[in-house]
Every structure is written in structure tokens, then in C-alpha cells.
mmCIF file of C-alpha atoms and ligand atoms in Angstrom:
data_model
loop_
_atom_site.group_PDB
_atom_site.id
_atom_site.type_symbol
_atom_site.label_atom_id
_atom_site.label_comp_id
_atom_site.label_asym_id
_atom_site.label_seq_id
_atom_site.Cartn_x
_atom_site.Cartn_y
_atom_site.Cartn_z
ATOM 1 C CA MET O 1 81.166 61.009 74.080
ATOM 2 C CA LYS O 2 78.446 58.402 74.095
ATOM 3 C CA ALA O 3 77.279 57.333 77.557
ATOM 4 C CA GLU O 4 76.988 53.567 77.835
ATOM 5 C CA THR O 5 73.972 52.494 79.829
ATOM 6 C CA GLY O 6 74.344 48.710 79.643
ATOM 7 C CA ILE O 7 73.809 46.779 82.870
ATOM 8 C CA SER O 8 76.918 46.094 84.947
ATOM 9 C CA LEU O 9 78.979 43.015 84.186
ATOM 10 C CA VAL O 10 79.511 42.446 87.912
ATOM 11 C CA ASP O 11 77.165 39.687 89.070
ATOM 12 C CA LEU O 12 76.184 40.177 92.726
ATOM 13 C CA ASP O 13 74.262 37.677 94.867
ATOM 14 C CA GLU O 14 71.379 38.640 97.217
ATOM 15 C CA ASP O 15 73.922 39.785 99.857
ATOM 16 C CA GLY O 16 75.771 41.996 97.399
ATOM 17 C CA VAL O 17 78.747 39.613 97.111
ATOM 18 C CA ASP O 18 80.566 39.480 93.765
ATOM 19 C CA ARG O 19 79.925 35.861 92.711
ATOM 20 C CA ALA O 20 82.977 35.598 90.464
ATOM 21 C CA PHE O 21 85.265 36.920 93.240
ATOM 22 C CA ARG O 22 83.907 34.392 95.749
ATOM 23 C CA ALA O 23 84.126 31.499 93.285
ATOM 24 C CA ASP O 24 87.728 32.368 92.312
ATOM 25 C CA VAL O 25 88.879 32.778 95.933
ATOM 26 C CA LEU O 26 87.228 29.573 97.209
ATOM 27 C CA LYS O 27 88.490 27.532 94.268
ATOM 28 C CA GLY O 28 91.980 28.977 94.685
ATOM 29 C CA LEU O 29 92.129 28.359 98.433
ATOM 30 C CA ARG O 30 91.067 24.703 98.034
ATOM 31 C CA GLN O 31 94.160 23.967 95.935
ATOM 32 C CA GLN O 32 97.324 22.384 97.285
ATOM 33 C CA GLN O 33 99.234 25.566 96.332
ATOM 34 C CA LYS O 34 96.728 28.204 97.353
ATOM 35 C CA ALA O 35 96.313 30.947 94.761
ATOM 36 C CA VAL O 36 94.047 33.911 93.990
ATOM 37 C CA PRO O 37 93.957 35.470 90.488
ATOM 38 C CA ALA O 38 95.751 38.828 90.320
ATOM 39 C CA ARG O 39 92.759 40.593 88.772
ATOM 40 C CA TRP O 40 91.154 40.766 92.234
ATOM 41 C CA PHE O 41 93.831 43.172 93.509
ATOM 42 C CA TYR O 42 92.060 46.082 91.885
ATOM 43 C CA ASP O 43 89.301 47.248 94.209
ATOM 44 C CA GLU O 44 89.326 50.984 94.958
ATOM 45 C CA GLU O 45 92.146 50.744 97.508
ATOM 46 C CA GLY O 46 94.096 48.295 95.306
ATOM 47 C CA SER O 47 93.869 50.636 92.329
ATOM 48 C CA ARG O 48 95.047 53.512 94.491
ATOM 49 C CA LEU O 49 97.968 51.419 95.781
ATOM 50 C CA PHE O 50 98.921 50.398 92.243
ATOM 51 C CA GLU O 51 98.996 54.078 91.238
ATOM 52 C CA GLN O 52 101.341 54.607 94.179
ATOM 53 C CA ILE O 53 103.543 51.683 93.065
ATOM 54 C CA THR O 54 104.050 53.343 89.684
ATOM 55 C CA ARG O 55 105.741 56.212 91.521
ATOM 56 C CA VAL O 56 108.097 54.277 93.855
ATOM 57 C CA ALA O 57 111.793 54.454 92.980
ATOM 58 C CA GLU O 58 112.294 50.709 92.432
ATOM 59 C CA TYR O 59 109.284 50.192 90.143
ATOM 60 C CA TYR O 60 110.726 51.184 86.766
ATOM 61 C CA PRO O 61 108.173 49.752 84.242
ATOM 62 C CA THR O 62 105.758 52.683 84.178
ATOM 63 C CA ARG O 63 108.491 55.299 83.840
ATOM 64 C CA ALA O 64 110.382 53.276 81.225
ATOM 65 C CA GLU O 65 107.298 52.679 79.087
ATOM 66 C CA THR O 66 106.169 56.300 79.382
ATOM 67 C CA GLU O 67 109.635 57.365 78.229
ATOM 68 C CA ILE O 68 109.303 55.172 75.116
ATOM 69 C CA LEU O 69 105.796 56.401 74.298
ATOM 70 C CA GLY O 70 106.941 60.000 74.668
ATOM 71 C CA ALA O 71 110.108 59.574 72.621
ATOM 72 C CA GLN O 72 108.885 57.491 69.667
ATOM 73 C CA GLY O 73 105.802 59.402 68.589
ATOM 74 C CA ALA O 74 107.189 60.267 65.150
ATOM 75 C CA GLN O 75 107.929 56.610 64.416
ATOM 76 C CA PHE O 76 104.496 55.532 65.636
ATOM 77 C CA ALA O 77 102.924 58.078 63.291
ATOM 78 C CA ASP O 78 105.064 56.787 60.436
ATOM 79 C CA LEU O 79 104.355 53.108 60.891
ATOM 80 C CA ILE O 80 100.743 53.284 62.054
ATOM 81 C CA GLY O 81 99.430 56.269 60.100
ATOM 82 C CA PRO O 82 96.454 58.505 60.988
ATOM 83 C CA GLU O 83 92.717 57.814 61.063
ATOM 84 C CA ARG O 84 92.751 54.480 62.839
ATOM 85 C CA ALA O 85 90.414 53.665 65.724
ATOM 86 C CA VAL O 86 92.588 53.094 68.792
ATOM 87 C CA VAL O 87 91.120 50.261 70.850
ATOM 88 C CA GLU O 88 92.671 50.190 74.312
ATOM 89 C CA PHE O 89 92.468 46.959 76.302
ATOM 90 C CA GLY O 90 91.873 48.368 79.793
ATOM 91 C CA SER O 91 90.622 51.758 80.951
ATOM 92 C CA GLY O 92 93.621 53.728 79.884
ATOM 93 C CA SER O 93 96.191 55.642 81.864
ATOM 94 C CA SER O 94 95.980 59.386 82.124
ATOM 95 C CA VAL O 95 99.630 59.708 81.049
ATOM 96 C CA LYS O 96 100.351 56.951 78.491
ATOM 97 C CA THR O 97 97.178 57.107 76.408
ATOM 98 C CA PRO O 98 97.441 60.839 75.571
ATOM 99 C CA LEU O 99 101.044 60.323 74.421
ATOM 100 C CA LEU O 100 99.900 57.765 71.847
ATOM 101 C CA LEU O 101 96.820 59.711 70.753
ATOM 102 C CA GLU O 102 98.842 62.897 70.277
ATOM 103 C CA ALA O 103 101.404 61.038 68.191
ATOM 104 C CA ILE O 104 99.146 59.300 65.677
ATOM 105 C CA ALA O 105 96.017 61.484 65.252
ATOM 106 C CA PRO O 106 93.457 58.652 65.348
ATOM 107 C CA ALA O 107 89.847 58.941 64.136
ATOM 108 C CA ALA O 108 88.323 57.453 67.296
ATOM 109 C CA TYR O 109 89.250 56.042 70.697
ATOM 110 C CA VAL O 110 87.553 52.945 72.132
ATOM 111 C CA PRO O 111 88.574 51.988 75.689
ATOM 112 C CA LEU O 112 87.431 48.508 76.803
ATOM 113 C CA ASP O 113 87.151 47.629 80.481
ATOM 114 C CA ILE O 114 85.204 45.242 82.676
ATOM 115 C CA SER O 115 84.709 47.961 85.293
ATOM 116 C CA GLY O 116 82.173 50.527 84.114
ATOM 117 C CA ASP O 117 83.225 52.957 86.847
ATOM 118 C CA PHE O 118 86.921 53.111 85.892
ATOM 119 C CA LEU O 119 85.910 53.210 82.247
ATOM 120 C CA ARG O 120 83.573 56.191 82.560
ATOM 121 C CA GLN O 121 86.047 58.115 84.741
ATOM 122 C CA SER O 122 88.992 57.732 82.404
ATOM 123 C CA ALA O 123 86.912 58.173 79.228
ATOM 124 C CA ALA O 124 85.539 61.455 80.564
ATOM 125 C CA ALA O 125 89.027 62.727 81.448
ATOM 126 C CA LEU O 126 90.271 61.801 77.999
ATOM 127 C CA ALA O 127 87.338 63.412 76.187
ATOM 128 C CA GLN O 128 88.274 66.649 77.972
ATOM 129 C CA LYS O 129 91.871 66.494 76.748
ATOM 130 C CA PHE O 130 90.841 65.612 73.172
ATOM 131 C CA PRO O 131 87.583 67.487 72.587
ATOM 132 C CA HIS O 132 87.489 66.632 68.863
ATOM 133 C CA LEU O 133 88.206 62.919 69.217
ATOM 134 C CA PRO O 134 85.130 60.663 69.285
ATOM 135 C CA VAL O 135 85.365 58.399 72.365
ATOM 136 C CA TYR O 136 83.271 55.224 72.569
ATOM 137 C CA PRO O 137 83.812 53.402 75.882
ATOM 138 C CA VAL O 138 82.719 49.763 75.943
ATOM 139 C CA GLU O 139 82.108 47.863 79.175
ATOM 140 C CA ALA O 140 83.324 44.387 78.330
ATOM 141 C CA ASP O 141 85.545 41.466 79.301
ATOM 142 C CA PHE O 142 88.288 41.717 76.675
ATOM 143 C CA MET O 143 89.539 38.202 77.420
ATOM 144 C CA ARG O 144 86.780 37.272 74.945
ATOM 145 C CA ARG O 145 85.915 38.674 71.533
ATOM 146 C CA VAL O 146 84.190 42.050 71.961
ATOM 147 C CA SER O 147 81.789 43.672 69.433
ATOM 148 C CA LEU O 148 83.008 47.189 68.724
ATOM 149 C CA PRO O 149 80.590 50.109 68.233
ATOM 150 C CA ASP O 150 79.147 50.505 64.714
ATOM 151 C CA GLU O 151 80.698 53.978 64.550
ATOM 152 C CA VAL O 152 84.185 52.470 64.158
ATOM 153 C CA SER O 153 83.353 49.511 61.923
ATOM 154 C CA ALA O 154 84.708 51.158 58.755
ATOM 155 C CA LEU O 155 87.975 52.303 60.387
ATOM 156 C CA ALA O 156 91.277 50.433 60.500
ATOM 157 C CA LYS O 157 92.125 49.453 64.079
ATOM 158 C CA LEU O 158 95.117 49.806 66.369
ATOM 159 C CA GLY O 159 94.962 47.746 69.568
ATOM 160 C CA PHE O 160 96.843 49.303 72.508
ATOM 161 C CA PHE O 161 97.847 47.149 75.473
ATOM 162 C CA PRO O 162 100.474 48.936 77.583
ATOM 163 C CA GLY O 163 101.824 48.193 81.051
ATOM 164 C CA SER O 164 103.107 44.667 80.388
ATOM 165 C CA THR O 165 99.734 43.498 81.659
ATOM 166 C CA ILE O 166 100.151 40.556 79.257
ATOM 167 C CA GLY O 167 102.858 39.440 81.704
ATOM 168 C CA ASN O 168 100.244 38.687 84.350
ATOM 169 C CA MET O 169 99.060 35.759 82.228
ATOM 170 C CA VAL O 170 100.639 32.335 81.855
ATOM 171 C CA PRO O 171 101.600 31.757 78.214
ATOM 172 C CA ARG O 172 98.537 29.767 77.177
ATOM 173 C CA THR O 173 96.211 32.437 78.580
ATOM 174 C CA ALA O 174 98.316 35.180 76.988
ATOM 175 C CA VAL O 175 97.969 33.430 73.620
ATOM 176 C CA ASP O 176 94.200 33.117 74.104
ATOM 177 C CA LEU O 177 94.057 36.857 74.808
ATOM 178 C CA LEU O 178 96.172 37.781 71.775
ATOM 179 C CA ARG O 179 93.862 35.675 69.603
ATOM 180 C CA SER O 180 90.772 37.306 71.139
ATOM 181 C CA MET O 181 92.280 40.725 70.439
ATOM 182 C CA ARG O 182 92.775 39.690 66.827
ATOM 183 C CA ALA O 183 89.118 38.726 66.586
ATOM 184 C CA THR O 184 87.937 41.884 68.395
ATOM 185 C CA LEU O 185 89.974 44.073 66.034
ATOM 186 C CA GLY O 186 88.573 42.307 62.962
ATOM 187 C CA ALA O 187 91.691 40.611 61.651
ATOM 188 C CA ASP O 188 89.795 38.865 58.860
ATOM 189 C CA GLU O 189 87.927 41.927 57.562
ATOM 190 C CA GLY O 190 89.257 45.066 55.874
ATOM 191 C CA GLU O 191 92.660 46.585 56.584
ATOM 192 C CA SER O 192 94.884 44.466 58.846
ATOM 193 C CA PRO O 193 94.721 45.595 62.460
ATOM 194 C CA MET O 194 97.899 46.526 64.317
ATOM 195 C CA LEU O 195 98.772 46.091 67.975
ATOM 196 C CA LEU O 196 101.030 48.258 70.138
ATOM 197 C CA ILE O 197 101.940 46.303 73.251
ATOM 198 C CA GLY O 198 104.204 46.917 76.257
ATOM 199 C CA MET O 199 106.306 43.959 77.428
ATOM 200 C CA ASP O 200 108.743 44.156 80.327
ATOM 201 C CA LEU O 201 112.214 42.665 79.852
ATOM 202 C CA VAL O 202 114.176 39.930 81.641
ATOM 203 C CA LYS O 203 116.937 41.564 83.656
ATOM 204 C CA ASP O 204 119.043 41.251 86.760
ATOM 205 C CA ARG O 205 117.230 39.327 89.509
ATOM 206 C CA ALA O 206 117.997 41.953 92.168
ATOM 207 C CA VAL O 207 116.474 44.749 90.068
ATOM 208 C CA LEU O 208 113.331 42.696 89.427
ATOM 209 C CA GLU O 209 112.889 41.572 93.014
ATOM 210 C CA ALA O 210 113.333 45.134 94.296
ATOM 211 C CA ALA O 211 110.712 46.404 91.820
ATOM 212 C CA TYR O 212 108.200 44.030 93.441
ATOM 213 C CA ASP O 213 109.388 44.526 97.028
ATOM 214 C CA ASP O 214 110.063 48.241 97.399
ATOM 215 C CA ALA O 215 111.684 49.610 100.536
ATOM 216 C CA ASP O 216 108.654 51.730 101.453
ATOM 217 C CA GLY O 217 106.423 48.650 101.502
ATOM 218 C CA VAL O 218 103.946 49.963 98.940
ATOM 219 C CA THR O 219 103.950 46.671 96.987
ATOM 220 C CA ALA O 220 103.632 44.746 100.259
ATOM 221 C CA ALA O 221 100.563 46.857 101.115
ATOM 222 C CA PHE O 222 99.150 46.211 97.609
ATOM 223 C CA ASN O 223 99.582 42.448 98.100
ATOM 224 C CA THR O 224 98.148 42.458 101.636
ATOM 225 C CA ASN O 225 95.169 44.564 100.531
ATOM 226 C CA LEU O 226 93.858 41.429 98.820
ATOM 227 C CA VAL O 227 93.452 39.876 102.276
ATOM 228 C CA SER O 228 91.544 42.930 103.520
ATOM 229 C CA ARG O 229 89.275 42.674 100.489
ATOM 230 C CA ILE O 230 88.615 38.961 101.090
ATOM 231 C CA ASN O 231 87.879 39.631 104.772
ATOM 232 C CA ARG O 232 85.554 42.529 104.003
ATOM 233 C CA GLU O 233 83.693 41.237 100.968
ATOM 234 C CA LEU O 234 83.666 37.483 101.614
ATOM 235 C CA GLY O 235 83.347 37.332 105.397
ATOM 236 C CA GLY O 236 86.980 36.273 105.737
ATOM 237 C CA THR O 237 88.729 35.831 109.101
ATOM 238 C CA ILE O 238 92.317 35.907 107.822
ATOM 239 C CA ASP O 239 94.733 37.601 110.236
ATOM 240 C CA PRO O 240 96.732 39.906 107.946
ATOM 241 C CA ALA O 241 99.522 39.991 110.538
ATOM 242 C CA ALA O 242 100.076 36.246 110.003
ATOM 243 C CA LEU O 243 101.024 36.792 106.346
ATOM 244 C CA GLU O 244 104.104 38.455 104.893
ATOM 245 C CA HIS O 245 104.718 39.791 101.396
ATOM 246 C CA SER O 246 107.138 37.857 99.208
ATOM 247 C CA ALA O 247 108.388 38.584 95.673
ATOM 248 C CA VAL O 248 110.692 36.003 94.097
ATOM 249 C CA TRP O 249 112.160 35.652 90.593
ATOM 250 C CA ASN O 250 111.347 32.238 89.090
ATOM 251 C CA ASP O 251 114.141 31.826 86.558
ATOM 252 C CA ASP O 252 112.742 28.680 84.870
ATOM 253 C CA LEU O 253 109.446 30.382 84.084
ATOM 254 C CA ALA O 254 110.939 33.877 83.655
ATOM 255 C CA ARG O 255 108.559 35.546 86.038
ATOM 256 C CA ILE O 256 108.333 37.403 89.312
ATOM 257 C CA GLU O 257 105.952 35.596 91.630
ATOM 258 C CA MET O 258 104.208 37.408 94.441
ATOM 259 C CA HIS O 259 103.035 35.355 97.392
ATOM 260 C CA LEU O 260 101.622 35.934 100.862
ATOM 261 C CA ARG O 261 103.587 33.673 103.230
ATOM 262 C CA ALA O 262 102.302 32.386 106.589
ATOM 263 C CA THR O 263 104.593 33.417 109.443
ATOM 264 C CA ARG O 264 102.955 30.787 111.714
ATOM 265 C CA ASP O 265 100.444 27.910 111.461
ATOM 266 C CA PHE O 266 96.902 29.272 111.418
ATOM 267 C CA SER O 267 93.309 28.580 110.355
ATOM 268 C CA PHE O 268 90.719 30.880 108.899
ATOM 269 C CA GLU O 269 87.317 30.952 107.218
ATOM 270 C CA VAL O 270 86.124 32.483 103.971
ATOM 271 C CA SER O 271 82.388 32.508 103.206
ATOM 272 C CA GLY O 272 81.935 29.973 106.015
ATOM 273 C CA GLU O 273 84.457 27.500 104.583
ATOM 274 C CA LYS O 274 87.467 26.461 106.707
ATOM 275 C CA PHE O 275 91.078 26.657 105.514
ATOM 276 C CA SER O 276 94.492 26.452 107.117
ATOM 277 C CA LEU O 277 98.086 27.326 106.333
ATOM 278 C CA ARG O 278 101.237 25.897 107.889
ATOM 279 C CA LYS O 279 104.085 28.250 108.713
ATOM 280 C CA GLY O 280 106.018 28.933 105.463
ATOM 281 C CA GLU O 281 103.123 27.945 103.149
ATOM 282 C CA THR O 282 101.936 30.626 100.755
ATOM 283 C CA ILE O 283 99.001 31.999 98.842
ATOM 284 C CA HIS O 284 100.241 32.745 95.305
ATOM 285 C CA THR O 285 98.780 36.108 94.283
ATOM 286 C CA GLU O 286 100.517 37.226 91.077
ATOM 287 C CA ASN O 287 102.831 36.297 88.213
ATOM 288 C CA SER O 288 104.605 39.008 86.281
ATOM 289 C CA HIS O 289 106.328 37.409 83.288
ATOM 290 C CA LYS O 290 109.359 39.117 81.766
ATOM 291 C CA PHE O 291 110.428 38.705 78.148
ATOM 292 C CA THR O 292 113.421 38.660 75.865
ATOM 293 C CA ARG O 293 113.148 39.853 72.277
ATOM 294 C CA ARG O 294 112.673 36.255 71.100
ATOM 295 C CA SER O 295 110.280 35.156 73.834
ATOM 296 C CA ALA O 296 108.147 38.248 73.197
ATOM 297 C CA TYR O 297 108.105 37.598 69.441
ATOM 298 C CA THR O 298 107.305 33.908 69.916
ATOM 299 C CA LEU O 299 104.343 34.764 72.131
ATOM 300 C CA LEU O 300 103.036 37.354 69.657
ATOM 301 C CA LEU O 301 103.447 34.975 66.719
ATOM 302 C CA ALA O 302 101.632 32.209 68.628
ATOM 303 C CA GLY O 303 98.757 34.649 69.121
ATOM 304 C CA GLY O 304 98.521 35.557 65.422
ATOM 305 C CA TRP O 305 100.592 38.772 65.412
ATOM 306 C CA THR O 306 103.716 39.451 63.346
ATOM 307 C CA PRO O 307 106.197 41.843 65.005
ATOM 308 C CA VAL O 308 106.925 44.970 62.932
ATOM 309 C CA ARG O 309 109.169 47.050 65.183
ATOM 310 C CA ARG O 310 110.435 47.155 68.752
ATOM 311 C CA TRP O 311 111.531 50.094 70.911
ATOM 312 C CA LEU O 312 113.359 50.199 74.253
ATOM 313 C CA ASP O 313 113.885 52.938 76.824
ATOM 314 C CA GLU O 314 117.392 54.441 77.211
ATOM 315 C CA GLU O 315 118.320 52.003 79.964
ATOM 316 C CA GLU O 316 116.911 49.018 78.014
ATOM 317 C CA ARG O 317 114.609 47.862 80.773
ATOM 318 C CA PHE O 318 111.280 47.739 78.929
ATOM 319 C CA SER O 319 110.015 47.106 75.389
ATOM 320 C CA VAL O 320 107.129 48.433 73.325
ATOM 321 C CA ILE O 321 106.378 46.317 70.265
ATOM 322 C CA LEU O 322 104.304 47.140 67.195
ATOM 323 C CA ALA O 323 102.801 44.079 65.496
ATOM 324 C CA ILE O 324 100.388 43.457 62.619
ATOM 325 C CA ALA O 325 97.764 40.718 62.399
ATOM 326 C CA THR O 326 99.347 37.771 60.611
ATOM 327 C CA GLU O 327 97.658 36.880 57.316
ATOM 328 C CA GLN O 328 96.182 33.410 57.147
ATOM 329 C CA ARG O 329 98.110 31.339 54.620
ATOM 330 C CA GLU O 330 98.451 27.634 53.964
ATOM 331 C CA ALA O 331 102.079 27.116 52.969
ATOM 332 C CA PRO O 332 105.144 28.152 54.982
HETATM 333 C C1 AVJ T 401 99.904 46.136 86.312
HETATM 334 C C2 AVJ T 401 100.281 43.841 86.000
HETATM 335 C C3 AVJ T 401 101.714 45.388 84.972
HETATM 336 O O1 AVJ T 401 102.969 43.082 87.019
HETATM 337 O O2 AVJ T 401 104.172 44.881 87.134
HETATM 338 C C4 AVJ T 401 103.004 45.899 90.178
HETATM 339 C C5 AVJ T 401 101.177 44.850 88.674
HETATM 340 N N1 AVJ T 401 102.161 44.032 90.824
HETATM 341 N N2 AVJ T 401 103.582 45.547 91.315
HETATM 342 C C6 AVJ T 401 103.093 44.300 87.176
HETATM 343 C C7 AVJ T 401 102.097 44.936 89.852
HETATM 344 C C8 AVJ T 401 103.059 44.419 91.709
HETATM 345 C C9 AVJ T 401 101.855 45.165 87.378
HETATM 346 N N3 AVJ T 401 100.941 45.126 86.190
#
């Protein structure tokens, strides 16, 4: 495994405050509908709470996707073939990634993540499990085109994007990401890249709302942890007790929305700037889009990927889709 020594992508000011975090929070709180991007959930405590979410009874996506990855290995091997470089968008999960790598016998593994710490941890764990597989972690923001290590330039690529993380993005951002992935994986050079992507399915409202509002309150704690992070890192004075967790299915936009709702009128400061919420007003903290077969395919096609095959878990709650970079052509 090659140790990456590049400087951190996190840009801190003279007080050690993450500039991008502060800018996103202040901009989001100044809006009529207050909102904070979901990517800021994942500090150390947030990552730990998300791990815990994946184990609560109501949160089915992780179990359903893991079931698919475990069951369909032979078909993955068939359709993808060996000797590709697997490029994972995100640090990789200790359970899902090995299932894929075992199934297809790749020539290299390249995890991409903006957090060098998560990246090095998970890359090291993986290198232990697969001692003969070259691992080349890259610290990068994969929302943009990323240059891959020279060591994998001659290999065909398979992008891997599990978890239905694509569902956190509104469609235009999701399309931008799919197009960036195409560029990162070298869609216009050599053998066409493929993409294996997890996309959660539209289903009964009650099942979806329970998955994002579990009885043990783990998801509520995950949502509220954002407030603790703002208070700690940005000198916030938000009273966490004045906000309650809410998870609601938006049927027009086919997404679960998570909000923090004010239980009374109150004012607070963040980085010295004053804000207020009236009772019932919310801070919108996350979208989790759900897909049908057609909506998933339309999104992939809009991003330059042609669906090849789709798999579901036994209970048909979650989909994993294999796609191939669409060839550029002029006529229909
Ligand atoms: C990690 C983005 C896939 O949207 O289901 C879980 C995050 N939020 N419970 C999701 C999440 C609340 C999760 N993703």
C-alpha cells in the first residue's frame, strides 16, 4: 500500500475552524428555509452514529444491499470480468467492499475520499484482508474529476458507489456527480468503464419514515449531533432541547426529508451572527431520494451511463445496478 502524504483538503482558519463548514452553515441559516448540507453530519461522533443506524431494526438499506452484494458475486464476475481497477467513491465499508473484491478478482483497488483519516483507516484494514491486492488511496473530492494514480492508468475501471449515497443529492447534483465519475474513470479512453451503484427503492411511506425515525432514537441522535457540532466548532449557542428530529416522506420529490424542528420560538448565534426560529420552523438537514427502476435508469442515462443489469434483495427493498459508460454518438 502506498502512503499518501499530500496536504489535507480541509482548509482551517487561524482558529482551527473548517472554513467550508462555517461558510455552508452560515449560508444555509440565512435562507428562508434554513438548511445545512448533509455532508456535515459525518464528524467522528456522526460517523459512529451512522454505523449504529446501519444496525437498527428499521434501517433496512445496509442489510438489503449487503445481501445483494453477497448473493450476486457470480453474476458480477460474469458481467464485469477480472483485472479491473475498482475505484470506490467514498472510503469503503468493511463489509460491502470485501464482498465485491472477493467476487471479481480486481487488479487494484482505489478508494477516493475527502477525509484522509477515514481513507487511511479503511485502506489499511482492506490491505490486511487482501494482502496481494495493490491499494492506492486517493484523498480527493470526488464531486469533481479526480486524477487516478499512474499505476492504474492501463487498467479498465469499475466505479463502485454503494449505500444509495447518490440519493442524498438533488437530481441535478446527482447528474453532475455521475458525469464527474465518468470523467474520473476515463470514459473517453481505452476500455469503457463500468459503474456498480446502490440505489434505494420507493416503497411504503410508513416503512421509509420508520427507517429514518427509529424507535431507539439513533437517527434522531444522528440528526441532533449536527447541532452539537455547530455549537462546538462554530461557537454556536443553539439549545439542542429546542429542536426535535423529524423525518417525512415527500411524495412529489420521492424523498425522505430530515429536519430539525423548533419546539418553541428561540434565537441563537453561530460564529457571532444572530439567527432565530419560530416554533414549528425547521432546519432542513438531509434528503434521501428513493428510486423506481425507471427513475434510476433515467438518472443514470442523464449522467452518461447505460444500465446493464439490476439486482434486488429478496424483499425487493433495494437495488444494485451495473451500468457502462455510454458511447458518444451523434444520431439516435
Ligand atoms: C448514508 C446517505 C445513504 O440517506 O439513508 C441514514 C444517511 N441518514 N439515516 C441515507 C442516513 C439517516 C444514509 N446515506
